Coordinates of C-alpha atoms and ligand atoms in Angstrom, one line a residue:
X8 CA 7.7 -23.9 16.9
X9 CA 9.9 -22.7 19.7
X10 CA 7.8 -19.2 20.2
X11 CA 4.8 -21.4 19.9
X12 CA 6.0 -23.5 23.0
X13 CA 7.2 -20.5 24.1
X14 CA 3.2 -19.1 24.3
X15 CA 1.9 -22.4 25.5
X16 CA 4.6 -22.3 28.8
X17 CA 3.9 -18.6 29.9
X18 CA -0.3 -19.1 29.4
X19 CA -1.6 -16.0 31.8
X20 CA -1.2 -16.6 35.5
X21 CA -0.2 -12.6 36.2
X22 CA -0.6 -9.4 34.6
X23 CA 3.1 -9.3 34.3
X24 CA 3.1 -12.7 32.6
X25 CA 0.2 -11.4 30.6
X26 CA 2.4 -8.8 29.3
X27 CA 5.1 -11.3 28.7
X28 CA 2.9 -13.5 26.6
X29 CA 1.1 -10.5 24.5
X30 CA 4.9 -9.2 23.7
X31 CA 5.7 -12.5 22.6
X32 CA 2.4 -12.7 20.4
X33 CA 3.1 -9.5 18.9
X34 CA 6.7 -10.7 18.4
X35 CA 5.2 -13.9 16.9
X36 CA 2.9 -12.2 14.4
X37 CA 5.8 -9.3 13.3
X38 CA 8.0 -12.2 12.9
X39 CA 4.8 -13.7 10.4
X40 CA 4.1 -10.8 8.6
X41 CA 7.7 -10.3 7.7
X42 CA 8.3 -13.7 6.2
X43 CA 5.0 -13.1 4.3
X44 CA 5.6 -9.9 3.2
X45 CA 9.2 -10.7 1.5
X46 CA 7.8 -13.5 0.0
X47 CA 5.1 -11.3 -2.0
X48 CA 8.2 -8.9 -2.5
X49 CA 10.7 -11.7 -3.9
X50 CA 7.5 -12.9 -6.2
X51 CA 6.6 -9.0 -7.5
X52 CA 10.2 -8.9 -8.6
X53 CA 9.7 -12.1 -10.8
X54 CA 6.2 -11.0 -12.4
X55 CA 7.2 -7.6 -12.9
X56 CA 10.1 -9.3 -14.7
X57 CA 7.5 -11.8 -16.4
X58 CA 5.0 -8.8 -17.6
X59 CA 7.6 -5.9 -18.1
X60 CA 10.4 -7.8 -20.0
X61 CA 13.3 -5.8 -21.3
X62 CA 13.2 -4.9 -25.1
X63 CA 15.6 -4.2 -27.9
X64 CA 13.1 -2.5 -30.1
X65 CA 13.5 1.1 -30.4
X66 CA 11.1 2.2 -27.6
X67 CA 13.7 0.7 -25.3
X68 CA 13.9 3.7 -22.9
X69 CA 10.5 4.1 -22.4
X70 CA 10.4 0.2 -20.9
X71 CA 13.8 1.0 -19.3
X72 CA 12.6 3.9 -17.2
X73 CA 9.5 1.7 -16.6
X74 CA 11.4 -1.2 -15.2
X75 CA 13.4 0.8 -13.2
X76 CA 10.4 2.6 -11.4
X77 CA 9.3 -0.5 -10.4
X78 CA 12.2 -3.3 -10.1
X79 CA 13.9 -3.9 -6.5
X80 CA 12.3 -1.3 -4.1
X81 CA 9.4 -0.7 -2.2
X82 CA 7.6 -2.1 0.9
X83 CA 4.9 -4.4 -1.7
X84 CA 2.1 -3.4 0.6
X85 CA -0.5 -3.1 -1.8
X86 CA 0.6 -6.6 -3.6
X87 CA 1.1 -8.0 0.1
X88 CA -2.2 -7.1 0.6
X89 CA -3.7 -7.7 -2.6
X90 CA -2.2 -11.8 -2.1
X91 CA -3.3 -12.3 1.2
X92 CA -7.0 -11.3 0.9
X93 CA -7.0 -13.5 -2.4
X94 CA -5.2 -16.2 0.2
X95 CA -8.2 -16.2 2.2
X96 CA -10.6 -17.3 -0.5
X97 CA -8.2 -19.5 -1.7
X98 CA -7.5 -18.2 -5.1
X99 CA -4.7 -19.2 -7.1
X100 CA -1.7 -17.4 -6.6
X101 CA -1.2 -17.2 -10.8
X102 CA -4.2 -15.2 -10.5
X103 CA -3.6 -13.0 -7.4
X104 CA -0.1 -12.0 -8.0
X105 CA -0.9 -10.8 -11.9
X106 CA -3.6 -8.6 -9.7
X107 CA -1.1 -7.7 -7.5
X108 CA 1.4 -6.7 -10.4
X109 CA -1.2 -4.1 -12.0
X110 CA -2.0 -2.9 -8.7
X111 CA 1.7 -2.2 -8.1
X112 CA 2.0 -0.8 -11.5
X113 CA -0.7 2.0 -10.6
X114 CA 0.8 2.4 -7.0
X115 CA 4.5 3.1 -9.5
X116 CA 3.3 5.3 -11.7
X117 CA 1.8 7.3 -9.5
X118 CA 5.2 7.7 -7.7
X119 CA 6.9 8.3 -10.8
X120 CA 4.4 10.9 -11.2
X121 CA 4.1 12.7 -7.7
X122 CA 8.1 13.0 -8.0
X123 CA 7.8 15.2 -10.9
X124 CA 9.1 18.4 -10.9
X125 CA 5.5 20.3 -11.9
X126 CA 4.5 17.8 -8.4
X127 CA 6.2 17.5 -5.6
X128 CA 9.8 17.7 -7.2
X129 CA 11.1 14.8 -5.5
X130 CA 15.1 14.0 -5.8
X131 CA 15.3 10.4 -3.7
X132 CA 12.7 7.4 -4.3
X133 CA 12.6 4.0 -2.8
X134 CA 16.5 4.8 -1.5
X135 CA 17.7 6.3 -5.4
X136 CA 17.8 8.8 -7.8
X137 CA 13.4 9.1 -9.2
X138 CA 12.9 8.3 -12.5
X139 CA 12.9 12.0 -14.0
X140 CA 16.3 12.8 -12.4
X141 CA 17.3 9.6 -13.3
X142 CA 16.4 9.7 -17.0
X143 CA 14.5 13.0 -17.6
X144 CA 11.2 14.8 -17.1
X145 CA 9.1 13.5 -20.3
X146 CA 10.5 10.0 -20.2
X147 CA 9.1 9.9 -16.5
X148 CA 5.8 11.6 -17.5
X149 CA 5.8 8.6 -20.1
X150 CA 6.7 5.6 -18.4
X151 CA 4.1 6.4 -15.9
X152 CA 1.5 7.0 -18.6
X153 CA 2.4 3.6 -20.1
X154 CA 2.4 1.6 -16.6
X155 CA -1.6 3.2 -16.2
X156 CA -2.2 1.2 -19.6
X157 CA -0.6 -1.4 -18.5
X158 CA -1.9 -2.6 -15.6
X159 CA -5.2 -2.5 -17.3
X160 CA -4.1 -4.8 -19.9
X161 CA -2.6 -7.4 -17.7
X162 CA -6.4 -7.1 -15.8
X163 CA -8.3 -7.6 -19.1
X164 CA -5.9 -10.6 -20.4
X165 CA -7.6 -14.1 -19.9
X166 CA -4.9 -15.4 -18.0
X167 CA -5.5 -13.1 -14.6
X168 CA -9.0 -15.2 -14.5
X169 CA -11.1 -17.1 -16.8
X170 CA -14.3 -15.5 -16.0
X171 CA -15.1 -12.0 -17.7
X172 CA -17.4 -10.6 -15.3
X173 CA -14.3 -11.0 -12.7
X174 CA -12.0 -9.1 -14.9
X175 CA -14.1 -6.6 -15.6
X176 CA -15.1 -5.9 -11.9
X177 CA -11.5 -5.7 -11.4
X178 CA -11.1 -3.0 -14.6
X179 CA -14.2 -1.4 -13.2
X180 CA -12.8 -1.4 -9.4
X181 CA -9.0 -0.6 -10.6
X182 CA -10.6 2.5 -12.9
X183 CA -12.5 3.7 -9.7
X184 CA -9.8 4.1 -7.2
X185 CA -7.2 5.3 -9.6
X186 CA -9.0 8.1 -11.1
X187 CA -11.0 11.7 -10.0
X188 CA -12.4 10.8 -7.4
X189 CA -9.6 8.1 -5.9
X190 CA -5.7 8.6 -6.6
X191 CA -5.9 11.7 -8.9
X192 CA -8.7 13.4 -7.2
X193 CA -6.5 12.8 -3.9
X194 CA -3.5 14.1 -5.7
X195 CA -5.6 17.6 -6.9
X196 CA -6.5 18.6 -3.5
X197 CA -3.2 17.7 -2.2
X198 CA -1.9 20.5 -4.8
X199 CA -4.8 22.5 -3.4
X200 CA -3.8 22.1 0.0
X201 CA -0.6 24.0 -0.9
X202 CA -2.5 27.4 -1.3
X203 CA -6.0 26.6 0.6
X204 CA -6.2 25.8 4.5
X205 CA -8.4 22.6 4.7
X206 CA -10.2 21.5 7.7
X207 CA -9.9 17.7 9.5
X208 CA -12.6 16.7 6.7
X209 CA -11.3 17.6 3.9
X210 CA -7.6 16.1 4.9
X211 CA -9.5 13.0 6.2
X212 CA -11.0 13.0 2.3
X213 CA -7.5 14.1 0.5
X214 CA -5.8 11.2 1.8
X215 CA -8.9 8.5 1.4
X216 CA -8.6 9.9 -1.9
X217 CA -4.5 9.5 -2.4
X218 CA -3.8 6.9 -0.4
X219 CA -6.6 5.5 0.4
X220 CA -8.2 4.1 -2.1
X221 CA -5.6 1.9 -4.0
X222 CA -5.3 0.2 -0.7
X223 CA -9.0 -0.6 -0.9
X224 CA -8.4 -1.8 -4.0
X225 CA -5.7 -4.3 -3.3
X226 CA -7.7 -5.5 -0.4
X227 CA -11.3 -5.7 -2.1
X228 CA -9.2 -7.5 -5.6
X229 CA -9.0 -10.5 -3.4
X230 CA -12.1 -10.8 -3.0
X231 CA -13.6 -10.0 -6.8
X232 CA -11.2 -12.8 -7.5
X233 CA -12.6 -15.2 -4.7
X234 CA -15.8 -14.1 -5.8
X235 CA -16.7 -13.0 -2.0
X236 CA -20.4 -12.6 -1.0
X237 CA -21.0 -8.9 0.1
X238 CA -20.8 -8.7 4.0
X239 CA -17.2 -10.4 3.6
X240 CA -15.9 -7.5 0.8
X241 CA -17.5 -4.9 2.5
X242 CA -16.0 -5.9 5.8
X243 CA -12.5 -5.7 3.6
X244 CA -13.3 -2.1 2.5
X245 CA -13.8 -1.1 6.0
X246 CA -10.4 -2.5 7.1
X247 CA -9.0 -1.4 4.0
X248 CA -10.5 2.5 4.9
X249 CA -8.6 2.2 7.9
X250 CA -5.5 1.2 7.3
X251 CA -5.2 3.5 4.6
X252 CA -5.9 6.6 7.3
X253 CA -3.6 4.8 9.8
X254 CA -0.9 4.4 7.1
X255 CA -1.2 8.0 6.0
X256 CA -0.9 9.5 9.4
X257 CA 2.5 6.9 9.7
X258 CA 3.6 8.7 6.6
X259 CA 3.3 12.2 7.9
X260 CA 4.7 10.7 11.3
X261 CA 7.9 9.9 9.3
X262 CA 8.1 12.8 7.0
X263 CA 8.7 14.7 10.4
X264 CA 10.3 12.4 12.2
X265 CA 12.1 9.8 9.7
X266 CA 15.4 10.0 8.4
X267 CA 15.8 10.8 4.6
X268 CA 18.1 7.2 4.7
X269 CA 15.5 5.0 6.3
X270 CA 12.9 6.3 4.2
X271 CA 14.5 6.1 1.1
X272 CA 12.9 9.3 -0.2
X273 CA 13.3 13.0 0.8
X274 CA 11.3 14.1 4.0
X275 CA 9.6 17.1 5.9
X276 CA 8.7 18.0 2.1
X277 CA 5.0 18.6 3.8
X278 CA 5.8 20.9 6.3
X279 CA 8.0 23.0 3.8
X280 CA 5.4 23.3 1.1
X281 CA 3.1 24.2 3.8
X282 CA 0.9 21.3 3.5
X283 CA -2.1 20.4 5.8
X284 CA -1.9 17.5 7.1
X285 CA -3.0 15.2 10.3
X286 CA -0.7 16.3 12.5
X287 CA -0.7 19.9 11.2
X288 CA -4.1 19.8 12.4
X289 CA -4.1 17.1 15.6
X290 CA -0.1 17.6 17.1
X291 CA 2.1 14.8 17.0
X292 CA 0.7 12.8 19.9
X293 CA -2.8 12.7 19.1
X294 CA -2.0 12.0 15.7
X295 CA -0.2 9.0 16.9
X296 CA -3.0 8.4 19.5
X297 CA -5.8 8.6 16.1
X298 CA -3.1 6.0 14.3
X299 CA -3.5 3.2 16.7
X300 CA -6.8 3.6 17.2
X301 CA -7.3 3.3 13.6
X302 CA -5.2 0.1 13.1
X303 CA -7.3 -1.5 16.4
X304 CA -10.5 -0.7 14.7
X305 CA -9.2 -2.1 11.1
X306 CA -8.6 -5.6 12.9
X307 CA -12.3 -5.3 14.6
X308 CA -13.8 -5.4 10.6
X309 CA -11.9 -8.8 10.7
X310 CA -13.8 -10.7 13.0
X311 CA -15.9 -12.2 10.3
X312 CA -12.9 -14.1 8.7
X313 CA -11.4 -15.3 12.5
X314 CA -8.3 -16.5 12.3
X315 CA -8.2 -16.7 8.8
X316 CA -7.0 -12.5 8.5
X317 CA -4.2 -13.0 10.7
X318 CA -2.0 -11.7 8.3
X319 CA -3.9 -8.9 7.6
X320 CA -4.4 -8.3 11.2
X321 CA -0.6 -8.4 11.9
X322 CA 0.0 -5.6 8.6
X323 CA -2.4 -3.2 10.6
X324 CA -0.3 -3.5 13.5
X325 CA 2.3 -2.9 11.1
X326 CA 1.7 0.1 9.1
X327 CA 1.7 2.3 12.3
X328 CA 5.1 0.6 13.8
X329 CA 6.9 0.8 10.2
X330 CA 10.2 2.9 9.6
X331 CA 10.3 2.9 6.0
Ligands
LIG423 C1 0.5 11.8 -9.2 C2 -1.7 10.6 -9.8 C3 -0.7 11.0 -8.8 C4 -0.9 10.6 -7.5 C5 0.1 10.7 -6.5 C6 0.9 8.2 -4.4 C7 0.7 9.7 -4.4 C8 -0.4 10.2 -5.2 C9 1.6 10.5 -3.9 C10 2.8 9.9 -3.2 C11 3.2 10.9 -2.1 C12 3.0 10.3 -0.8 C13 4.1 10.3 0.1 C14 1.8 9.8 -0.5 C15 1.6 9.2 0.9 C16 1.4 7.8 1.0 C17 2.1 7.0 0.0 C18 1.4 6.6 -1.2 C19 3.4 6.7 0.3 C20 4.2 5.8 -0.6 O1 3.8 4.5 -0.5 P1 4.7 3.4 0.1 O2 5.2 3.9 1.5 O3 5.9 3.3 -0.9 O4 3.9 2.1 0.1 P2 6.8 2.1 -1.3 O5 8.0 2.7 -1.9 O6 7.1 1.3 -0.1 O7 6.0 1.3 -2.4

């Protein structure tokens, strides 16, 4: 309320002022998107509690390994995103937040995956030990097989909506961006990019592919739940396209420049396994330059929902300032 007054006192009467006011906007919608996005963290924690309940039967492992690659970590961006699109079309938050959980359990597994020594042998995840170092190679390999077949499930179950042709657009849309040509696809050529030098399209498709895509996902799943009419979702994929690029390039940005203790996972793996990436290809500075002006053209997709994507407006902003 106090910013808010704040914003009405300093309204534009010189460029400095002008300054003053955007900084405080900014400040404003950070200061938003924060309290939003640890809501949607706080409420992942409880329904990947609710749907991935500890067990005493003999199996026991496989669900501990599965809880612990996706219990108390994690920035909840896809989940975040997933909430506040179905926000906007005022779906239930029952609803959204089971959608959110099987997104997050694809988003886990493919972690849990991509850590594996045959991948990109990662030691540190999400600030700990990964789930194969943790417990060992073939329970990993498993858990993240069994978090796949369980996000489907918790799609196709009655309770994430009551109509049939929703769940199964979600099945069909989850299916899509998590296989050849989304998540895995991305995943093959990132192995590929190892050996073979790819030029600005290919990397530009690579990471559509890996990263990509499951954001798309999360931000078209509100939508299928608020049963959207099609200018609206396609408007979401287009935002969605670009803050995936302009995440990925923030990603690269901080496997150079982050430290292994921010991040919470090991960094400059890229440049040591020789990958391609954006700023392999562009330099640092006109990577960053590309980032922003992805982010600024993700909000233009907006305009259709006004003030409505705020949120969503404020996490494009955020995905190129972010430290984690
Ligand atoms: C193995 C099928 C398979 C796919 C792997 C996700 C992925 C594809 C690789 C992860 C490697 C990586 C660093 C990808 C770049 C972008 C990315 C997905 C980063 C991790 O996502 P964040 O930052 O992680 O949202 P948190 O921990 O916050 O959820």
């Amino acid at each position: 309320m106090a910013a808010y007054r704040c914003v009405r006192l300093i309204r534009s009467k010189s460029k400095k002022e002008n300054i003053v006011l955007q900084l405080v906007e900014t400040h404003n919608q950070m200061t938003g998107l924060q309290a939003a996005m640890a809501e949607v963290a706080t409420l992942m924690e409880d329904s990947i509690q609710v749907l991935l309940p500890p067990t005493e039967l003999p199996e026991a492992k496989l669900i501990d390994a599965m809880r612990y690659g996706t219990l108390g970590g994690g920035k909840r961006l896809r989940p975040f995103l997933a909430v506040a699109t179905a926000d906007m079309f005022g779906v239930s938050r029952s609803c959204s937040l089971r959608v959110a959980t099987a997104i997050e359990f694809v988003h886990c597994y493919s972690l849990i995956h991509d850590d594996l020594p045959s991948m990109d042998d990662g030691q540190l995840r999400r600030g700990r030990p990964t789930v194969h170092k943790q417990f060992d190679e073939a329970t990993a390999v498993l858990a993240g097989d069994a978090l796949l077949a369980r996000a489907f499930e918790v799609l196709a179950d009655p309770d994430t909506h009551e109509d049939p042709r929703v769940r199964i657009a979600l099945v069909a849309a989850l299916a899509r961006a998590a296989g050849a040509h989304g998540l895995v696809g991305g995943q093959m050529l990132d192995l590929m990019g190892e050996k073979t030098e790819f030029n600005e399209a290919t990397i530009t498709r690579l990471q559509r592919l890996k990263t990509g895509e499951l954001i798309a996902v999360a931000c078209e799943a509100g939508a299928i739940l608020g049963r959207a009419d099609a200018p609206r979702r396609m408007a979401l994929r287009n935002y969605a396209h670009d803050l995936g690029l302009a995440f990925q390039i923030a990603d690269d940005l901080l496997d150079i420049e982050g430290r292994e203790n921010d991040v919470g996972k090991s960094v400059g793996r890229d440049a040591t396994a020789g990958k391609a990436t954006f700023i392999s290809i562009l330099g640092l500075d006109r990577a960053r330059e590309h980032a922003a002006l992805l982010s600024a053209q993700a909000c233009k997709h907006l305009a259709v929902f006004d003030r409505k994507a705020a949120l969503l407006e404020a996490a494009a902003n955020f995905v190129i300032a972010r430290r984690t």
